[in-house]
Amino acid sequence: MARSRIWQYFVLSVYAAISIPGILCLWPMPRSLKAGTTSLVLSTSFSIDLQVQDAPEDLQQAITRTQSYLRNDNLGRLVVGRGTSDLGLLQGAKELQSLRVTLSNEAGKARSISSEATAPLGSRSEEYSLVIPSAGSTATLIANSTLGLFRGLTTFEQLWYTAGEATYTLEAPIRIIDSPAFPYRGLMLDTARNFFPVSDIKRTLDAMSWAKINQFHWHVTDSQSFPLEILGFTEVAAKGAYSNSIYSPEDVKDIVSYAGARGIDVVVEIDTPGHTASIHESHPEHIACYDSSPWMTFTNEPMAGQLRFASAATTNFTAGLIEATARMFPSSLFSTGGDEVNLPCYQLDVETQRILNATGQTLQQKLEMFVQTLHGGLKGLGKTPIVWEDLILTHNVTVSNDTIVMVWSSSSAAEGIAAKNLQIVHAPSDYFYLDCGAGEWIGADPDGNSWCDPFKTWQRAYIFDPYENLTESHQHLVLGGEQVLWSEQSGPQNLDSIIWPRAAASAEVFWTGPTLPDGTPRNVQSALPRLYDLRFRMVQRGVDAIPLQPLWCALRPGACDLMDAVKVPSPHDR
Amino acid sequence: MRAQINMVHTLQLLIMMFFSLARNSAFALWPIPPHITAGTTPLKLSPDFSITTTIVSPPHDLVSAIQDTQSRLKTDKFQRLVIGRGASDSNAVRFAPQLDKLELVFAPHAPPVRSIAAEATAPLKARSEWYKLSVPSGGSPAAQLVANSTLGLFRGLTTFSQLWYAYGTDKYILEAPVEMEDRPAFPYRGFSLDTSRNFYPMSDILRTIEAMSWVKLSILYWHVSDSQSFPLQVERFPELAQKGAYSENEIYTTDDVKQIISYANSRGVDIVVELDSPGHTTGIAFGYPDHVACANKMPWSMYASEPPAGQLRIANESTIAFSKELFDSVASMFTGPMMSSGGDEVNLPCWEEDADFVRDSIVANTTIPEALDRFVQEIQGIIKKRKKMPLIKSDMILTHNVTVTDDTVAVVWQSSADAVSMADRGHTFIYQPSNYFYLDCGAGDWLGDDVPGVSWCDPFKTWQKAYSFDPYANLTASQYHLVLGGQMPLWSEQSSPENLDSIVWPRLASAAEVFWTGAALPDGTSRLGKNATNGTSALARLHELRYRLVDRGIKAIALQPHWCALRPGACDLDA
């Protein structure tokens, strides 16, 4: 019930042609794709023939998973009748017996998917080529790296539907040549506001890999809790975590290796110098304005408390903590955060003011020294630092040229970062924040709204233009982007439903780029049926992705568009 | 946690301690009973704790409820929401006296004993949910639960099971003795679920009913069919579900319905089924296309509020006969004293431009308003014949001015402001206002290509918004008796089993307390007003409920960071 009545009189007679061939239900859409119209069935004895010398274990396991998905996805085509009408077309169809998986001649010795996935951002090869002949002869998947092979396997899994006993496609032959438009395609999870057990993180990593998302940005700590156990700094989590809610070094290894085997690099963030009140529990000496009230003066959300970065001891402590954390993660990237630093916190902090007076330096100079010290430590470990935009745009901190800046306050902030010639990862709250729109969570505020209201729909995320407002000469600075879940109102109970399938929207933005294989611009009308396929596969694979519409709409592509573009099949058709 | 010591802070600390004492564990109940007193003595359940009753041959569903409560008291692992999660209570609890027994007693002069199911499906105003619960401080004599009906005993058992915190193997309270007397402010406390836009398997519905009973909701309003699908098996019209359900696996069979009814009724939940009509009926066209005008007509936005278009041919004699038989058949499947014929969002161009409808109206020599009026009367006649009170959506009365029977209950949905017009017409009504209670608002537009679109009833309705609802706002005292209660609905365009729990819980509990507890809290302060939703009153208790729901297997979402849940008031706007 209950759409506004104005729609009853809001008629657009725009009739756009929308073609929705079944084969195109891949997500993200490959960069280059050709398909035919011949039916092809997966043989009951179908096998994947791994022709890679000394194939690494994680590649072998990936193949086992692919075989399991092919058996168990059981996805009926999303049309009225769920593909039962396809059975006739499958009579006498050729059977595909095997997929040959090989590395190209240019590829060197096979390395694990993990090591390929955690290589420096610009040096990874995710490219692959997948050919499926219509005659039933062997299909082939070729890539320059095991990571590319893994991406190709993910695509291969998405090609097939099930009807009756048959697993089939209607569009052989298929030829795909694919590689991502951007190297950084991420998802950020905040595990400090509320805690997520390792099993939830692993399930999320699986789902990410199905959409070829390759960066797990782990905002692991914040002011509310510090769940990461860091070797040499174990007291910080012991006192700063919610009880029984700690990621041990073994958990971290487990998560990193699970992610790596799925083509995902884990970028950990220790947010500093703000968002650190939880460090007070173990190190009160390093935290200024701890629990000062009213909190609103000292922080963007309860509770107040920030690292006293003007203090050399605090800077040393933080640098040590960051370096120890960095050693736990194989990634070449590491985020030191830097968002929402609150100045009144330091203006009223006696110790900070004493230091500033004694040294004759400004708060800004001290902040710059702090950031540069942390980044110096990271460089010593061969890591590239990532920061939130505020350090650059608000606090004018000088960072090294290779620093990656995450834009979050608004998509329009990217321009300012580009003007400083720094690399950009897009995480704009006006497009990509998954938590927006759930109402105010602060108590005693019955009429309050989500600060970044409204809810960011998949459509909203999908239309994001990575090059918006950037000059052509600045476009090379864009590394990619990520959707973001801040967890004030999330926990294991709604993790899947708040993330999926929405977070797949940016996965296609940054993999496929602006155009579809036929040269037309990406658009929400043709995306929706494909996104549905991904959503139903996710549900089938145990991820609680939400329905985007009534099932009635999912089975009738275009019928629930506002533009009334496609004629609805008669109800008698089903 | 609050360690900074200065004068102002110490004062704040003292004030906080005062309030946190006032908010003792016995008050961590949802909905809060209007009358409650508590002491300061720890008490724990004996390992041999048992629940007995003086009722001779108690009805089967009461026996089951007693068993469920006993087993829940064992399996609940919810720990007190304070820093340390009750560790600081452990010393007090170790040496606390033990409670051996809860005794269920029928009040003197109570009417004859009937099953919970029978009491829960009695006429709305005839139900007795009153109970009195006494828990002694010394462990003896037995705790006692008194009521006038098995339904009252069931409500009391629900409260009793909410009293206890777990620590280690102990189940304890810190505030014995506890005395409370409890009854609902309104008889109709509901949840409306749409099972047509997307389907929910039986297990989801049963789980939801059970959770509803934990917050003393009394009505599941089942919006079972709509234009997208018709999942209800109706014996006289088998093709409705055979052809109109999403698949053969997405049908509520007559056996399923019996199971849902029995499961709900024995948990104090009455089912009000809604067959939305004459709009929202294209689901009927799959099986019976002749009865639906403008089915699937495009552009849909001319003919319906959402796709697909289609409404019953209300001027057609054969359609009227079909509809009456359908209502009669569905009414006969349900035990409750109420049934809804819906009636929202009727679209006039659908009929005006439909050739069949135009022919029907010429043949019958009738206009749309006349046909609508007659259709509603015919349907209400059938509902009445089945001895049920008819419910109808408010726009039928306020927009289309149809004639309804005197005992009709209107469902006020478009806006809370409509209540005044409804009351001025003298109709009894329940609240389901989209500006306070719609659980689906705020998730963005679901139309495929509407990129800038937001939810039509944006923004998201927070628990605080729902909780701040005043059932008597803008009404005169002489109109108060017209308010029977209210319900929060979930329209399922963007919901399914994957997010059912998380979109419903714990928000639905807001309305449960609005309509159970009424205007005042046990200490006499207003449940409404400035401080209603702050962290030291409702929110602290709602957090407890949420963690208890999660402990019992409901995926209720976090309302705040866990940090806030452990520190009542610390995450308030003015903290």
PDB file of N, CA and C in Angstrom, chain B residues 262-320:
ATOM      1  N   SER B 262      -3.540 -21.267  15.527  1.00  0.00           N
ATOM      2  CA  SER B 262      -3.438 -21.937  16.815  1.00  0.00           C
ATOM      3  C   SER B 262      -2.173 -21.481  17.560  1.00  0.00           C
ATOM      4  N   TYR B 263      -1.086 -21.320  16.805  1.00  0.00           N
ATOM      5  CA  TYR B 263       0.156 -20.842  17.408  1.00  0.00           C
ATOM      6  C   TYR B 263      -0.036 -19.450  17.989  1.00  0.00           C
ATOM      7  N   ALA B 264      -0.705 -18.589  17.225  1.00  0.00           N
ATOM      8  CA  ALA B 264      -0.907 -17.200  17.661  1.00  0.00           C
ATOM      9  C   ALA B 264      -1.877 -17.133  18.830  1.00  0.00           C
ATOM     10  N   ASN B 265      -3.023 -17.745  18.680  1.00  0.00           N
ATOM     11  CA  ASN B 265      -4.056 -17.639  19.713  1.00  0.00           C
ATOM     12  C   ASN B 265      -3.551 -18.161  21.048  1.00  0.00           C
ATOM     13  N   SER B 266      -2.801 -19.243  21.031  1.00  0.00           N
ATOM     14  CA  SER B 266      -2.320 -19.793  22.296  1.00  0.00           C
ATOM     15  C   SER B 266      -1.232 -18.914  22.911  1.00  0.00           C
ATOM     16  N   ARG B 267      -0.764 -17.923  22.144  1.00  0.00           N
ATOM     17  CA  ARG B 267       0.189 -16.940  22.675  1.00  0.00           C
ATOM     18  C   ARG B 267      -0.466 -15.569  22.832  1.00  0.00           C
ATOM     19  N   GLY B 268      -1.767 -15.578  22.959  1.00  0.00           N
ATOM     20  CA  GLY B 268      -2.476 -14.327  23.223  1.00  0.00           C
ATOM     21  C   GLY B 268      -2.556 -13.390  22.043  1.00  0.00           C
ATOM     22  N   VAL B 269      -2.338 -13.909  20.844  1.00  0.00           N
ATOM     23  CA  VAL B 269      -2.379 -13.076  19.644  1.00  0.00           C
ATOM     24  C   VAL B 269      -3.564 -13.506  18.776  1.00  0.00           C
ATOM     25  N   ASP B 270      -4.415 -12.557  18.492  1.00  0.00           N
ATOM     26  CA  ASP B 270      -5.576 -12.773  17.632  1.00  0.00           C
ATOM     27  C   ASP B 270      -5.168 -12.391  16.208  1.00  0.00           C
ATOM     28  N   ILE B 271      -5.730 -13.098  15.225  1.00  0.00           N
ATOM     29  CA  ILE B 271      -5.388 -12.775  13.835  1.00  0.00           C
ATOM     30  C   ILE B 271      -6.558 -12.056  13.172  1.00  0.00           C
ATOM     31  N   VAL B 272      -6.271 -10.899  12.617  1.00  0.00           N
ATOM     32  CA  VAL B 272      -7.255 -10.184  11.805  1.00  0.00           C
ATOM     33  C   VAL B 272      -6.774 -10.287  10.367  1.00  0.00           C
ATOM     34  N   VAL B 273      -7.493 -11.039   9.568  1.00  0.00           N
ATOM     35  CA  VAL B 273      -7.053 -11.172   8.183  1.00  0.00           C
ATOM     36  C   VAL B 273      -7.640 -10.022   7.381  1.00  0.00           C
ATOM     37  N   GLU B 274      -6.830  -9.489   6.486  1.00  0.00           N
ATOM     38  CA  GLU B 274      -7.314  -8.456   5.568  1.00  0.00           C
ATOM     39  C   GLU B 274      -7.294  -8.987   4.143  1.00  0.00           C
ATOM     40  N   LEU B 275      -8.443  -8.933   3.505  1.00  0.00           N
ATOM     41  CA  LEU B 275      -8.495  -9.109   2.055  1.00  0.00           C
ATOM     42  C   LEU B 275      -8.701  -7.711   1.511  1.00  0.00           C
ATOM     43  N   ASP B 276      -7.632  -7.105   1.101  1.00  0.00           N
ATOM     44  CA  ASP B 276      -7.717  -5.717   0.657  1.00  0.00           C
ATOM     45  C   ASP B 276      -8.577  -5.671  -0.604  1.00  0.00           C
ATOM     46  N   SER B 277      -9.597  -4.781  -0.576  1.00  0.00           N
ATOM     47  CA  SER B 277     -10.504  -4.683  -1.718  1.00  0.00           C
ATOM     48  C   SER B 277     -11.193  -3.316  -1.688  1.00  0.00           C
ATOM     49  N   PRO B 278     -11.653  -2.808  -2.803  1.00  0.00           N
ATOM     50  CA  PRO B 278     -11.591  -3.410  -4.141  1.00  0.00           C
ATOM     51  C   PRO B 278     -10.277  -3.122  -4.868  1.00  0.00           C
ATOM     52  N   GLY B 279      -9.426  -2.220  -4.322  1.00  0.00           N
ATOM     53  CA  GLY B 279      -8.106  -2.017  -4.921  1.00  0.00           C
ATOM     54  C   GLY B 279      -7.166  -3.115  -4.440  1.00  0.00           C
ATOM     55  N   HIS B 280      -5.922  -3.056  -4.896  1.00  0.00           N
ATOM     56  CA  HIS B 280      -4.902  -4.017  -4.443  1.00  0.00           C
ATOM     57  C   HIS B 280      -5.341  -5.464  -4.664  1.00  0.00           C
ATOM     58  N   THR B 281      -5.961  -5.727  -5.793  1.00  0.00           N
ATOM     59  CA  THR B 281      -6.534  -7.057  -6.016  1.00  0.00           C
ATOM     60  C   THR B 281      -6.105  -7.707  -7.322  1.00  0.00           C
ATOM     61  N   THR B 282      -5.084  -7.167  -7.964  1.00  0.00           N
ATOM     62  CA  THR B 282      -4.668  -7.779  -9.234  1.00  0.00           C
ATOM     63  C   THR B 282      -4.178  -9.212  -9.031  1.00  0.00           C
ATOM     64  N   GLY B 283      -3.777  -9.526  -7.808  1.00  0.00           N
ATOM     65  CA  GLY B 283      -3.388 -10.909  -7.515  1.00  0.00           C
ATOM     66  C   GLY B 283      -4.504 -11.883  -7.814  1.00  0.00           C
ATOM     67  N   ILE B 284      -5.761 -11.420  -7.768  1.00  0.00           N
ATOM     68  CA  ILE B 284      -6.908 -12.269  -8.076  1.00  0.00           C
ATOM     69  C   ILE B 284      -6.975 -12.568  -9.571  1.00  0.00           C
ATOM     70  N   ALA B 285      -6.418 -11.635 -10.380  1.00  0.00           N
ATOM     71  CA  ALA B 285      -6.533 -11.776 -11.834  1.00  0.00           C
ATOM     72  C   ALA B 285      -5.748 -12.970 -12.385  1.00  0.00           C
ATOM     73  N   PHE B 286      -4.735 -13.423 -11.633  1.00  0.00           N
ATOM     74  CA  PHE B 286      -4.004 -14.603 -12.111  1.00  0.00           C
ATOM     75  C   PHE B 286      -4.969 -15.787 -12.259  1.00  0.00           C
ATOM     76  N   GLY B 287      -5.852 -15.952 -11.282  1.00  0.00           N
ATOM     77  CA  GLY B 287      -6.760 -17.096 -11.298  1.00  0.00           C
ATOM     78  C   GLY B 287      -8.128 -16.743 -11.867  1.00  0.00           C
ATOM     79  N   TYR B 288      -8.547 -15.518 -11.625  1.00  0.00           N
ATOM     80  CA  TYR B 288      -9.912 -15.129 -12.000  1.00  0.00           C
ATOM     81  C   TYR B 288      -9.889 -13.775 -12.712  1.00  0.00           C
ATOM     82  N   PRO B 289      -9.349 -13.765 -13.938  1.00  0.00           N
ATOM     83  CA  PRO B 289      -9.134 -12.490 -14.647  1.00  0.00           C
ATOM     84  C   PRO B 289     -10.429 -11.720 -14.912  1.00  0.00           C
ATOM     85  N   ASP B 290     -11.550 -12.421 -14.993  1.00  0.00           N
ATOM     86  CA  ASP B 290     -12.794 -11.729 -15.354  1.00  0.00           C
ATOM     87  C   ASP B 290     -13.261 -10.754 -14.280  1.00  0.00           C
ATOM     88  N   HIS B 291     -12.740 -10.901 -13.072  1.00  0.00           N
ATOM     89  CA  HIS B 291     -13.220 -10.045 -11.988  1.00  0.00           C
ATOM     90  C   HIS B 291     -12.382  -8.794 -11.758  1.00  0.00           C
ATOM     91  N   VAL B 292     -11.349  -8.614 -12.566  1.00  0.00           N
ATOM     92  CA  VAL B 292     -10.432  -7.499 -12.304  1.00  0.00           C
ATOM     93  C   VAL B 292     -10.414  -6.521 -13.477  1.00  0.00           C
ATOM     94  N   ALA B 293     -10.694  -5.275 -13.164  1.00  0.00           N
ATOM     95  CA  ALA B 293     -10.658  -4.217 -14.177  1.00  0.00           C
ATOM     96  C   ALA B 293      -9.245  -3.658 -14.279  1.00  0.00           C
ATOM     97  N   CYS B 294      -8.906  -3.176 -15.416  1.00  0.00           N
ATOM     98  CA  CYS B 294      -7.639  -2.495 -15.733  1.00  0.00           C
ATOM     99  C   CYS B 294      -6.408  -3.271 -15.272  1.00  0.00           C
ATOM    100  N   ALA B 295      -6.539  -4.605 -15.264  1.00  0.00           N
ATOM    101  CA  ALA B 295      -5.415  -5.416 -14.784  1.00  0.00           C
ATOM    102  C   ALA B 295      -4.164  -5.164 -15.621  1.00  0.00           C
ATOM    103  N   ASN B 296      -3.094  -4.841 -14.953  1.00  0.00           N
ATOM    104  CA  ASN B 296      -1.778  -4.638 -15.578  1.00  0.00           C
ATOM    105  C   ASN B 296      -1.760  -3.529 -16.619  1.00  0.00           C
ATOM    106  N   LYS B 297      -2.741  -2.637 -16.547  1.00  0.00           N
ATOM    107  CA  LYS B 297      -2.794  -1.571 -17.543  1.00  0.00           C
ATOM    108  C   LYS B 297      -1.615  -0.609 -17.358  1.00  0.00           C
ATOM    109  N   MET B 298      -1.103  -0.174 -18.499  1.00  0.00           N
ATOM    110  CA  MET B 298       0.026   0.750 -18.474  1.00  0.00           C
ATOM    111  C   MET B 298      -0.389   2.088 -19.067  1.00  0.00           C
ATOM    112  N   PRO B 299       0.217   3.207 -18.709  1.00  0.00           N
ATOM    113  CA  PRO B 299       1.231   3.272 -17.652  1.00  0.00           C
ATOM    114  C   PRO B 299       0.593   3.079 -16.282  1.00  0.00           C
ATOM    115  N   TRP B 300       1.208   2.229 -15.496  1.00  0.00           N
ATOM    116  CA  TRP B 300       0.618   1.869 -14.208  1.00  0.00           C
ATOM    117  C   TRP B 300       0.369   3.079 -13.330  1.00  0.00           C
ATOM    118  N   SER B 301       1.221   4.102 -13.474  1.00  0.00           N
ATOM    119  CA  SER B 301       1.118   5.232 -12.547  1.00  0.00           C
ATOM    120  C   SER B 301      -0.181   6.019 -12.752  1.00  0.00           C
ATOM    121  N   MET B 302      -0.867   5.782 -13.876  1.00  0.00           N
ATOM    122  CA  MET B 302      -2.188   6.387 -14.074  1.00  0.00           C
ATOM    123  C   MET B 302      -3.258   5.625 -13.294  1.00  0.00           C
ATOM    124  N   TYR B 303      -3.028   4.349 -13.075  1.00  0.00           N
ATOM    125  CA  TYR B 303      -4.129   3.486 -12.637  1.00  0.00           C
ATOM    126  C   TYR B 303      -3.922   2.816 -11.282  1.00  0.00           C
ATOM    127  N   ALA B 304      -2.790   3.062 -10.672  1.00  0.00           N
ATOM    128  CA  ALA B 304      -2.526   2.425  -9.378  1.00  0.00           C
ATOM    129  C   ALA B 304      -1.439   3.207  -8.665  1.00  0.00           C
ATOM    130  N   SER B 305      -1.345   2.996  -7.373  1.00  0.00           N
ATOM    131  CA  SER B 305      -0.305   3.667  -6.605  1.00  0.00           C
ATOM    132  C   SER B 305       1.049   3.012  -6.820  1.00  0.00           C
ATOM    133  N   GLU B 306       1.032   1.760  -7.192  1.00  0.00           N
ATOM    134  CA  GLU B 306       2.274   1.089  -7.525  1.00  0.00           C
ATOM    135  C   GLU B 306       1.939  -0.035  -8.492  1.00  0.00           C
ATOM    136  N   PRO B 307       2.912  -0.507  -9.243  1.00  0.00           N
ATOM    137  CA  PRO B 307       2.621  -1.559 -10.222  1.00  0.00           C
ATOM    138  C   PRO B 307       2.338  -2.897  -9.532  1.00  0.00           C
ATOM    139  N   PRO B 308       1.437  -3.724 -10.075  1.00  0.00           N
ATOM    140  CA  PRO B 308       0.646  -3.506 -11.283  1.00  0.00           C
ATOM    141  C   PRO B 308      -0.739  -2.939 -10.969  1.00  0.00           C
ATOM    142  N   ALA B 309      -1.359  -2.305 -11.991  1.00  0.00           N
ATOM    143  CA  ALA B 309      -2.716  -1.785 -11.837  1.00  0.00           C
ATOM    144  C   ALA B 309      -3.718  -2.932 -11.824  1.00  0.00           C
ATOM    145  N   GLY B 310      -4.911  -2.647 -11.303  1.00  0.00           N
ATOM    146  CA  GLY B 310      -5.982  -3.639 -11.308  1.00  0.00           C
ATOM    147  C   GLY B 310      -6.860  -3.538 -10.071  1.00  0.00           C
ATOM    148  N   GLN B 311      -8.181  -3.524 -10.269  1.00  0.00           N
ATOM    149  CA  GLN B 311      -9.126  -3.454  -9.150  1.00  0.00           C
ATOM    150  C   GLN B 311     -10.341  -4.299  -9.495  1.00  0.00           C
ATOM    151  N   LEU B 312     -11.022  -4.771  -8.461  1.00  0.00           N
ATOM    152  CA  LEU B 312     -12.220  -5.575  -8.680  1.00  0.00           C
ATOM    153  C   LEU B 312     -13.269  -4.790  -9.472  1.00  0.00           C
ATOM    154  N   ARG B 313     -14.006  -5.512 -10.309  1.00  0.00           N
ATOM    155  CA  ARG B 313     -15.082  -4.886 -11.099  1.00  0.00           C
ATOM    156  C   ARG B 313     -16.327  -4.777 -10.218  1.00  0.00           C
ATOM    157  N   ILE B 314     -16.343  -3.727  -9.407  1.00  0.00           N
ATOM    158  CA  ILE B 314     -17.360  -3.639  -8.355  1.00  0.00           C
ATOM    159  C   ILE B 314     -18.769  -3.394  -8.862  1.00  0.00           C
ATOM    160  N   ALA B 315     -18.927  -3.058 -10.144  1.00  0.00           N
ATOM    161  CA  ALA B 315     -20.286  -2.836 -10.659  1.00  0.00           C
ATOM    162  C   ALA B 315     -20.837  -4.088 -11.330  1.00  0.00           C
ATOM    163  N   ASN B 316     -20.055  -5.153 -11.279  1.00  0.00           N
ATOM    164  CA  ASN B 316     -20.449  -6.381 -11.972  1.00  0.00           C
ATOM    165  C   ASN B 316     -21.056  -7.376 -10.987  1.00  0.00           C
ATOM    166  N   GLU B 317     -22.259  -7.828 -11.261  1.00  0.00           N
ATOM    167  CA  GLU B 317     -22.960  -8.718 -10.323  1.00  0.00           C
ATOM    168  C   GLU B 317     -22.163  -9.987 -10.046  1.00  0.00           C
ATOM    169  N   SER B 318     -21.572 -10.511 -11.094  1.00  0.00           N
ATOM    170  CA  SER B 318     -20.830 -11.754 -10.926  1.00  0.00           C
ATOM    171  C   SER B 318     -19.587 -11.531 -10.049  1.00  0.00           C
ATOM    172  N   THR B 319     -18.957 -10.368 -10.209  1.00  0.00           N
ATOM    173  CA  THR B 319     -17.797 -10.053  -9.364  1.00  0.00           C
ATOM    174  C   THR B 319     -18.221  -9.834  -7.915  1.00  0.00           C
ATOM    175  N   ILE B 320     -19.369  -9.184  -7.729  1.00  0.00           N
ATOM    176  CA  ILE B 320     -19.857  -8.973  -6.361  1.00  0.00           C
ATOM    177  C   ILE B 320     -20.141 -10.323  -5.709  1.00  0.00           C
TER     178      ILE B 320
END
